[in-house]
Amino acid sequence: MNAKDAMLAELRARDPRLSLGQKFYTDPDFYRLDLETIFYRDWMFAGHDCEIPAPGDYFTMTIGDYPIIVVRGQDGAIRALHNSCRHRGSRICPEPRGTAKRLVCPYHQWTYALDGELIRTRHMEGAIDKTQFGLKSAHCESVGGYIFVCVAPVAPSFEPFRALAAGYFAPHRIADAKLAFESTIVENGNWKLVWENNRECYHCAANHPELCRTFPEAPAVTGVDGVIDNPEIRAHWDRCEAAGLPSMFRLSESGQYRVCRVPLLGEAVSYTMSGRAAVSHPLSDVVTEPRIGSLLMFHFPTIWNHVLGDHVCTFRVLPIGPMQTQLTSKWLVHKDAVEGKDYTIEELTRVWRATNSEDQHVVEENQIGIRSPAYEPGPYAPEQEDGVTQFVDWYCRTMQRGLGGAQANISRVA
């Protein structure tokens, strides 16, 4: 039986009350199917508009086997280009970010304009038609300061997500913020384990002493069931919506993305040890409501985030192997906020850097246990882990549809 048929068989036989089978977290062929069916077909979060404010600014990322350059052109447009020279394929931009007037391959100095046009071929002028050898483009879209890339030949429509998210992001002026700090770690765990851990706070009290000072571990906050009926959250929505901040829980029909504003604990206004603001300069000049909590957004399979009154935390998930995942965290502040005066990197990042390290540990321990021949799927906690089952249901539906199989067993309809 080939990998596709083996995965479809497991999906059809799946008990949605239980965690996934071992192969979904360990098998190289199953991992390859994840890449080909999800990561190479859909929209992946890349970064933020504000990371590349001027023409020639760029950053790089890798989606599976696809190295990508995200660059702002001379016309101000943001583009995604395949980071592979059209001469003999060398990677053009090896650094994570930079600024360039042109994109020059370091191997043989083939030179490209910022829009990918081939403009110089050393010692080959006149030998080829340069119009046929520009850098290949990937699809690129931006909404509310968030850049997404799709490497598929034909991208799915981005408009449903834009329509849902734009109004929530707009008051925060994220496109006009600036990157204060970035951190990348590699977790020795399958990408789905990273997401499953994120989608519940069942583990938080025992593992996240810093985060639990300000972030509520209530299932209604991390999950998708019960949030609409939670009186504290509804009161928070009413107050924020009255201040012009879209806040209510909205989940896409597919279950792929969600936005919702939630209160923090007590009088907390930010993710700090004290609960006080990490940045004295507010994130947005037009948001004056003092306690807006956190605007939560996830978009499977690559981003979750928190937008607060003083800063933004963004987390990008990219698989780099069957049992390895790259997690990149970005902290954004107002473009005029001054490090050392309005904020310190230590105070701004302390809680989430600690939380990331703690999550790395639990994910890696989870992966080690799943690799055991004794592992078998176990039952989800219905109330505490409904966010996990919602993610797993989305994954199973997406894989079965992409592989051409019948509908997988699911625990709910998104």
Short mmCIF file of C-alpha atoms in Angstrom, two decimals:
data_model
loop_
_atom_site.label_atom_id
_atom_site.label_comp_id
_atom_site.label_asym_id
_atom_site.label_seq_id
_atom_site.Cartn_x
_atom_site.Cartn_y
_atom_site.Cartn_z
CA MET A 1 0.00 0.00 0.00
CA ASN A 2 1.42 3.41 -0.93
CA ALA A 3 1.52 6.34 1.50
CA LYS A 4 -1.56 8.04 0.05
CA ASP A 5 -3.72 4.95 0.39
CA ALA A 6 -2.30 4.22 3.84
CA MET A 7 -3.16 7.72 5.06
CA LEU A 8 -6.64 7.59 3.57
CA ALA A 9 -7.25 4.25 5.27
CA GLU A 10 -6.23 5.69 8.63
CA LEU A 11 -8.36 8.78 8.13
CA ARG A 12 -11.41 6.70 7.26
CA ALA A 13 -10.94 4.47 10.30
CA ARG A 14 -10.19 7.35 12.66
CA ASP A 15 -12.10 7.74 15.94
CA PRO A 16 -12.50 11.54 16.29
CA ARG A 17 -12.56 11.23 20.08
CA LEU A 18 -8.96 10.06 20.05
CA SER A 19 -5.62 11.57 19.03
CA LEU A 20 -4.13 10.73 15.66
CA GLY A 21 -2.20 7.56 14.93
CA GLN A 22 1.58 7.40 15.21
CA LYS A 23 2.36 7.72 11.50
CA PHE A 24 0.79 11.18 11.34
CA TYR A 25 3.54 12.43 13.66
CA THR A 26 6.55 10.33 12.61
CA ASP A 27 6.34 8.88 9.11
CA PRO A 28 8.41 10.62 6.39
CA ASP A 29 5.91 9.68 3.67
CA PHE A 30 2.98 11.06 5.67
CA TYR A 31 5.02 14.22 6.24
CA ARG A 32 5.60 14.54 2.48
CA LEU A 33 1.85 14.24 1.93
CA ASP A 34 1.31 17.06 4.46
CA LEU A 35 3.66 19.28 2.48
CA GLU A 36 2.17 18.46 -0.91
CA THR A 37 -1.47 18.62 0.18
CA ILE A 38 -1.44 21.62 2.55
CA PHE A 39 1.77 23.64 2.50
CA TYR A 40 2.24 23.60 -1.28
CA ARG A 41 -1.40 24.38 -2.05
CA ASP A 42 -2.63 26.99 0.43
CA TRP A 43 -1.74 30.43 1.80
CA MET A 44 1.18 30.49 4.24
CA PHE A 45 1.93 33.40 6.57
CA ALA A 46 5.27 34.93 5.65
CA GLY A 47 5.76 38.07 7.73
CA HIS A 48 4.65 41.68 8.08
CA ASP A 49 4.54 44.63 5.69
CA CYS A 50 6.39 46.72 8.27
CA GLU A 51 9.42 44.40 8.12
CA ILE A 52 10.16 45.66 4.61
CA PRO A 53 9.17 49.34 4.69
CA ALA A 54 11.45 50.64 1.90
CA PRO A 55 12.13 49.52 -1.70
CA GLY A 56 14.80 46.84 -1.72
CA ASP A 57 14.02 45.56 1.79
CA TYR A 58 13.48 41.82 1.82
CA PHE A 59 13.24 38.79 4.05
CA THR A 60 13.47 35.10 3.21
CA MET A 61 11.61 31.99 4.31
CA THR A 62 11.41 28.36 3.28
CA ILE A 63 8.16 26.46 2.72
CA GLY A 64 9.13 22.80 2.58
CA ASP A 65 11.47 22.60 -0.40
CA TYR A 66 10.66 26.11 -1.65
CA PRO A 67 13.04 28.93 -0.63
CA ILE A 68 11.23 32.26 -1.04
CA ILE A 69 12.23 35.94 -1.11
CA VAL A 70 9.60 38.45 0.03
CA VAL A 71 10.70 41.86 -1.26
CA ARG A 72 9.34 45.38 -1.62
CA GLY A 73 9.83 46.67 -5.15
CA GLN A 74 10.71 50.11 -6.41
CA ASP A 75 6.98 50.60 -7.06
CA GLY A 76 6.21 49.90 -3.38
CA ALA A 77 4.53 46.58 -4.16
CA ILE A 78 5.36 43.51 -2.07
CA ARG A 79 6.21 40.41 -4.09
CA ALA A 80 7.18 36.83 -3.39
CA LEU A 81 9.89 35.41 -5.65
CA HIS A 82 11.34 31.93 -5.75
CA ASN A 83 14.83 32.14 -4.28
CA SER A 84 16.38 30.06 -7.06
CA CYS A 85 18.55 31.55 -9.79
CA ARG A 86 17.35 30.86 -13.33
CA HIS A 87 20.94 30.09 -14.40
CA ARG A 88 21.81 26.92 -12.51
CA GLY A 89 19.48 27.15 -9.54
CA SER A 90 21.64 28.59 -6.78
CA ARG A 91 19.92 30.31 -3.89
CA ILE A 92 20.21 34.06 -4.45
CA CYS A 93 19.57 35.46 -0.97
CA PRO A 94 20.93 33.19 1.77
CA GLU A 95 20.44 35.65 4.65
CA PRO A 96 17.18 35.90 6.63
CA ARG A 97 16.74 39.57 5.73
CA GLY A 98 18.50 42.45 4.03
CA THR A 99 18.32 45.42 1.66
CA ALA A 100 19.44 45.42 -1.97
CA LYS A 101 19.09 47.64 -5.03
CA ARG A 102 19.12 44.48 -7.15
CA LEU A 103 19.04 40.76 -6.45
CA VAL A 104 22.43 39.34 -7.45
CA CYS A 105 23.13 35.63 -7.44
CA PRO A 106 26.42 35.12 -5.53
CA TYR A 107 27.37 32.13 -7.70
CA HIS A 108 27.71 33.65 -11.18
CA GLN A 109 26.35 37.17 -10.61
CA TRP A 110 23.21 36.89 -12.66
CA THR A 111 21.36 40.06 -11.68
CA TYR A 112 17.64 40.64 -11.25
CA ALA A 113 15.49 43.70 -10.63
CA LEU A 114 13.38 43.76 -7.47
CA ASP A 115 10.38 42.55 -9.46
CA GLY A 116 12.34 39.48 -10.65
CA GLU A 117 13.21 40.73 -14.14
CA LEU A 118 16.56 39.39 -15.34
CA ILE A 119 18.70 42.41 -16.21
CA ARG A 120 22.30 41.13 -16.46
CA THR A 121 23.99 37.84 -17.33
CA ARG A 122 27.75 38.19 -16.95
CA HIS A 123 29.67 37.12 -20.10
CA MET A 124 26.40 35.94 -21.68
CA GLU A 125 24.95 39.17 -22.99
CA GLY A 126 23.08 38.49 -26.23
CA ALA A 127 23.35 34.72 -25.80
CA ILE A 128 19.88 34.25 -24.31
CA ASP A 129 16.52 36.00 -24.28
CA LYS A 130 16.54 37.55 -20.81
CA THR A 131 12.76 38.02 -20.86
CA GLN A 132 12.41 34.24 -20.59
CA PHE A 133 14.59 33.86 -17.50
CA GLY A 134 13.21 36.18 -14.83
CA LEU A 135 12.77 34.87 -11.31
CA LYS A 136 9.62 32.83 -10.91
CA SER A 137 6.90 34.41 -8.78
CA ALA A 138 4.81 32.95 -6.01
CA HIS A 139 1.39 34.35 -5.16
CA CYS A 140 1.55 37.12 -2.56
CA GLU A 141 -1.22 38.94 -0.68
CA SER A 142 -1.36 41.25 2.31
CA VAL A 143 -4.13 42.15 4.74
CA GLY A 144 -3.90 44.38 7.78
CA GLY A 145 -0.10 44.27 7.76
CA TYR A 146 0.13 40.46 7.39
CA ILE A 147 1.78 38.99 4.29
CA PHE A 148 0.77 35.57 2.98
CA VAL A 149 2.43 33.53 0.22
CA CYS A 150 1.19 30.59 -1.85
CA VAL A 151 3.51 28.47 -4.00
CA ALA A 152 0.74 26.59 -5.82
CA PRO A 153 0.40 27.19 -9.59
CA VAL A 154 -3.15 28.38 -8.93
CA ALA A 155 -3.82 29.83 -5.50
CA PRO A 156 -7.13 29.48 -3.66
CA SER A 157 -9.01 32.74 -3.20
CA PHE A 158 -7.55 34.97 -0.50
CA GLU A 159 -10.64 37.17 -0.39
CA PRO A 160 -12.66 35.25 2.24
CA PHE A 161 -9.84 35.64 4.78
CA ARG A 162 -9.29 39.27 3.80
CA ALA A 163 -12.99 39.99 4.29
CA LEU A 164 -12.99 38.39 7.73
CA ALA A 165 -9.71 39.77 9.08
CA ALA A 166 -9.35 43.26 7.60
CA GLY A 167 -11.80 45.00 9.91
CA TYR A 168 -10.31 43.41 13.03
CA PHE A 169 -6.76 44.45 12.15
CA ALA A 170 -7.48 47.92 10.76
CA PRO A 171 -7.63 49.96 14.01
CA HIS A 172 -4.25 48.62 15.12
CA ARG A 173 -2.31 50.06 12.15
CA ILE A 174 0.01 47.04 12.06
CA ALA A 175 1.34 47.88 8.60
CA ASP A 176 2.78 51.06 10.16
CA ALA A 177 4.39 49.34 13.14
CA LYS A 178 8.01 48.16 13.27
CA LEU A 179 9.75 44.91 14.11
CA ALA A 180 11.30 45.24 17.56
CA PHE A 181 12.58 41.68 17.96
CA GLU A 182 12.53 38.29 16.26
CA SER A 183 13.38 34.87 17.61
CA THR A 184 13.54 31.52 15.83
CA ILE A 185 13.75 28.12 17.52
CA VAL A 186 13.55 24.58 16.18
CA GLU A 187 11.28 22.24 18.08
CA ASN A 188 12.01 18.54 17.69
CA GLY A 189 8.38 17.69 17.14
CA ASN A 190 5.97 17.27 14.24
CA TRP A 191 4.25 20.51 13.17
CA LYS A 192 0.84 19.18 14.21
CA LEU A 193 2.08 18.65 17.77
CA VAL A 194 3.14 22.30 17.85
CA TRP A 195 -0.37 23.31 16.79
CA GLU A 196 -2.14 20.90 19.12
CA ASN A 197 -0.17 22.28 22.04
CA ASN A 198 -1.12 25.82 21.03
CA ARG A 199 -4.79 25.02 20.71
CA GLU A 200 -5.32 24.20 24.39
CA CYS A 201 -4.38 25.59 27.78
CA TYR A 202 -5.03 22.32 29.62
CA HIS A 203 -1.26 22.23 30.11
CA CYS A 204 -0.77 25.89 31.05
CA ALA A 205 -1.07 25.84 34.87
CA ALA A 206 1.58 23.13 35.18
CA ASN A 207 3.94 24.48 32.52
CA HIS A 208 3.56 28.25 32.01
CA PRO A 209 3.96 30.21 35.27
CA GLU A 210 4.89 33.42 33.41
CA LEU A 211 2.01 33.33 30.91
CA CYS A 212 -0.57 32.41 33.54
CA ARG A 213 -0.01 35.73 35.31
CA THR A 214 -1.99 37.47 32.55
CA PHE A 215 -3.49 34.94 30.11
CA PRO A 216 -6.71 33.17 31.15
CA GLU A 217 -6.46 29.40 30.88
CA ALA A 218 -10.24 29.04 30.49
CA PRO A 219 -11.17 26.63 27.66
CA ALA A 220 -13.46 29.30 26.17
CA VAL A 221 -10.39 31.44 25.42
CA THR A 222 -8.22 28.86 23.66
CA GLY A 223 -10.98 26.69 22.21
CA VAL A 224 -13.95 27.27 19.94
CA ASP A 225 -16.85 25.99 22.07
CA GLY A 226 -18.47 28.03 24.83
CA VAL A 227 -16.85 31.36 24.00
CA ILE A 228 -20.07 32.95 22.74
CA ASP A 229 -21.88 32.06 25.96
CA ASN A 230 -19.13 33.27 28.32
CA PRO A 231 -20.51 36.39 30.10
CA GLU A 232 -17.08 37.90 30.86
CA ILE A 233 -15.98 37.59 27.27
CA ARG A 234 -19.28 38.93 25.94
CA ALA A 235 -19.01 41.97 28.24
CA HIS A 236 -15.49 42.52 26.93
CA TRP A 237 -16.76 42.35 23.34
CA ASP A 238 -19.51 44.87 24.07
CA ARG A 239 -17.07 47.35 25.61
CA CYS A 240 -14.50 47.01 22.82
CA GLU A 241 -17.06 47.08 20.01
CA ALA A 242 -18.51 50.28 21.51
CA ALA A 243 -14.98 51.74 21.23
CA GLY A 244 -14.84 50.84 17.52
CA LEU A 245 -12.84 47.62 17.87
CA PRO A 246 -14.31 44.54 16.14
CA SER A 247 -14.13 41.81 18.76
CA MET A 248 -16.70 39.04 18.41
CA PHE A 249 -15.71 35.43 17.77
CA ARG A 250 -15.72 34.52 14.09
CA LEU A 251 -14.62 31.17 12.69
CA SER A 252 -14.43 30.47 8.98
CA GLU A 253 -16.79 27.88 7.57
CA SER A 254 -13.83 25.62 6.83
CA GLY A 255 -12.44 26.00 10.34
CA GLN A 256 -9.09 27.19 8.94
CA TYR A 257 -9.02 30.63 10.54
CA ARG A 258 -10.55 32.47 13.47
CA VAL A 259 -10.52 35.94 15.02
CA CYS A 260 -11.68 36.87 18.51
CA ARG A 261 -10.79 39.46 21.14
CA VAL A 262 -10.45 38.17 24.72
CA PRO A 263 -9.83 39.88 28.07
CA LEU A 264 -6.64 39.33 30.02
CA LEU A 265 -6.68 38.47 33.72
CA GLY A 266 -7.68 41.14 36.24
CA GLU A 267 -6.27 44.55 35.43
CA ALA A 268 -3.57 43.23 33.07
CA VAL A 269 -3.10 45.08 29.79
CA SER A 270 -0.12 43.19 28.35
CA TYR A 271 1.86 39.96 28.55
CA THR A 272 4.36 41.02 31.20
CA MET A 273 5.22 39.68 34.64
CA SER A 274 3.43 42.66 36.22
CA GLY A 275 0.54 42.83 33.75
CA ARG A 276 1.49 46.44 32.97
CA ALA A 277 2.26 47.58 29.44
CA ALA A 278 5.57 46.42 28.02
CA VAL A 279 5.66 49.49 25.75
CA SER A 280 4.77 52.96 27.01
CA HIS A 281 3.92 54.12 23.48
CA PRO A 282 0.57 52.60 22.40
CA LEU A 283 0.65 50.39 19.32
CA SER A 284 -1.96 52.47 17.49
CA ASP A 285 -2.63 56.20 17.69
CA VAL A 286 -6.36 55.64 17.18
CA VAL A 287 -6.98 52.96 19.83
CA THR A 288 -7.62 54.77 23.10
CA GLU A 289 -9.62 52.16 25.03
CA PRO A 290 -7.30 51.25 27.96
CA ARG A 291 -7.99 47.52 28.43
CA ILE A 292 -8.61 45.88 25.09
CA GLY A 293 -7.20 42.47 26.02
CA SER A 294 -5.75 40.46 23.14
CA LEU A 295 -7.01 40.07 19.59
CA LEU A 296 -6.41 36.40 18.83
CA MET A 297 -6.10 35.15 15.28
CA PHE A 298 -5.09 31.79 13.93
CA HIS A 299 -4.79 30.73 10.31
CA PHE A 300 -3.85 27.08 9.85
CA PRO A 301 -1.23 25.89 9.22
CA THR A 302 1.27 28.73 9.77
CA ILE A 303 0.20 31.51 12.15
CA TRP A 304 -1.28 32.37 15.49
CA ASN A 305 -0.97 35.82 17.04
CA HIS A 306 -1.86 38.27 19.80
CA VAL A 307 -2.60 41.96 19.16
CA LEU A 308 -2.54 44.01 22.37
CA GLY A 309 -2.80 47.68 23.14
CA ASP A 310 0.97 48.14 23.26
CA HIS A 311 2.42 45.53 20.91
CA VAL A 312 1.85 42.51 18.65
CA CYS A 313 3.19 38.97 19.06
CA THR A 314 3.15 36.82 15.94
CA PHE A 315 4.13 33.15 15.74
CA ARG A 316 4.94 31.45 12.42
CA VAL A 317 5.00 27.65 12.14
CA LEU A 318 6.99 26.00 9.33
CA PRO A 319 7.73 22.27 9.22
CA ILE A 320 11.32 21.37 8.37
CA GLY A 321 11.11 17.60 8.79
CA PRO A 322 8.77 14.82 9.93
CA MET A 323 9.74 15.53 13.53
CA GLN A 324 11.12 19.06 13.37
CA THR A 325 9.33 22.41 13.26
CA GLN A 326 10.66 25.94 13.00
CA LEU A 327 8.83 28.47 15.19
CA THR A 328 9.55 32.13 14.47
CA SER A 329 8.22 34.72 16.91
CA LYS A 330 8.00 38.41 16.06
CA TRP A 331 7.30 41.34 18.38
CA LEU A 332 5.97 44.54 16.74
CA VAL A 333 5.69 47.98 18.35
CA HIS A 334 4.65 51.46 17.19
CA LYS A 335 7.09 52.76 14.59
CA ASP A 336 7.96 55.74 16.79
CA ALA A 337 8.54 53.72 19.99
CA VAL A 338 12.15 54.00 21.10
CA GLU A 339 14.04 51.05 22.56
CA GLY A 340 15.52 51.93 25.93
CA LYS A 341 13.00 54.73 26.43
CA ASP A 342 9.57 53.31 25.62
CA TYR A 343 10.43 49.62 26.00
CA THR A 344 13.20 47.14 26.64
CA ILE A 345 13.63 43.91 24.71
CA GLU A 346 13.83 41.99 28.00
CA GLU A 347 10.47 43.23 29.27
CA LEU A 348 8.79 43.03 25.85
CA THR A 349 9.79 39.43 25.15
CA ARG A 350 10.25 37.82 28.56
CA VAL A 351 6.88 36.09 28.91
CA TRP A 352 6.65 34.64 25.40
CA ARG A 353 10.30 33.65 25.19
CA ALA A 354 9.85 31.71 28.42
CA THR A 355 6.57 30.26 27.18
CA ASN A 356 8.12 29.23 23.85
CA SER A 357 10.91 27.42 25.69
CA GLU A 358 8.42 25.66 27.94
CA ASP A 359 6.26 24.68 24.95
CA GLN A 360 9.33 23.42 23.13
CA HIS A 361 10.01 21.09 26.04
CA VAL A 362 6.46 19.68 26.21
CA VAL A 363 6.25 19.25 22.42
CA GLU A 364 9.56 17.41 22.32
CA GLU A 365 8.57 15.16 25.21
CA ASN A 366 5.26 14.50 23.44
CA GLN A 367 7.15 13.53 20.27
CA ILE A 368 9.45 11.16 22.17
CA GLY A 369 6.47 9.42 23.72
CA ILE A 370 4.62 9.11 20.42
CA ARG A 371 7.65 7.45 18.82
CA SER A 372 7.35 4.58 21.30
CA PRO A 373 6.09 1.26 19.88
CA ALA A 374 3.72 1.28 22.86
CA TYR A 375 1.95 4.49 21.77
CA GLU A 376 -1.69 4.32 20.79
CA PRO A 377 -4.18 7.19 20.35
CA GLY A 378 -5.68 8.47 23.60
CA PRO A 379 -8.90 10.34 24.44
CA TYR A 380 -9.20 14.11 24.23
CA ALA A 381 -10.58 16.03 27.22
CA PRO A 382 -13.92 17.20 25.75
CA GLU A 383 -14.04 20.61 27.45
CA GLN A 384 -10.35 21.41 27.81
CA GLU A 385 -9.20 20.24 24.37
CA ASP A 386 -11.98 21.24 22.01
CA GLY A 387 -9.53 23.59 20.29
CA VAL A 388 -7.28 20.59 19.60
CA THR A 389 -10.11 18.53 18.15
CA GLN A 390 -11.15 21.50 16.00
CA PHE A 391 -7.62 21.72 14.56
CA VAL A 392 -7.33 17.97 14.03
CA ASP A 393 -10.75 17.87 12.37
CA TRP A 394 -9.66 20.66 10.00
CA TYR A 395 -6.44 18.78 9.23
CA CYS A 396 -8.23 15.49 8.54
CA ARG A 397 -10.86 17.11 6.32
CA THR A 398 -8.21 18.99 4.39
CA MET A 399 -6.03 15.94 3.85
CA GLN A 400 -8.88 13.67 2.85
CA ARG A 401 -10.28 16.23 0.42
CA GLY A 402 -6.82 16.91 -1.01
CA LEU A 403 -6.03 13.23 -1.42
CA GLY A 404 -9.35 12.59 -3.11
CA GLY A 405 -10.86 10.42 -0.42
CA ALA A 406 -14.29 10.40 1.19
CA GLN A 407 -15.05 12.64 4.17
CA ALA A 408 -13.06 11.81 7.29
CA ASN A 409 -14.75 11.16 10.60
CA ILE A 410 -14.91 14.41 12.54
CA SER A 411 -16.05 15.43 16.00
CA ARG A 412 -17.85 18.59 14.80
CA VAL A 413 -18.76 20.59 11.74
CA ALA A 414 -16.88 23.92 11.66
#
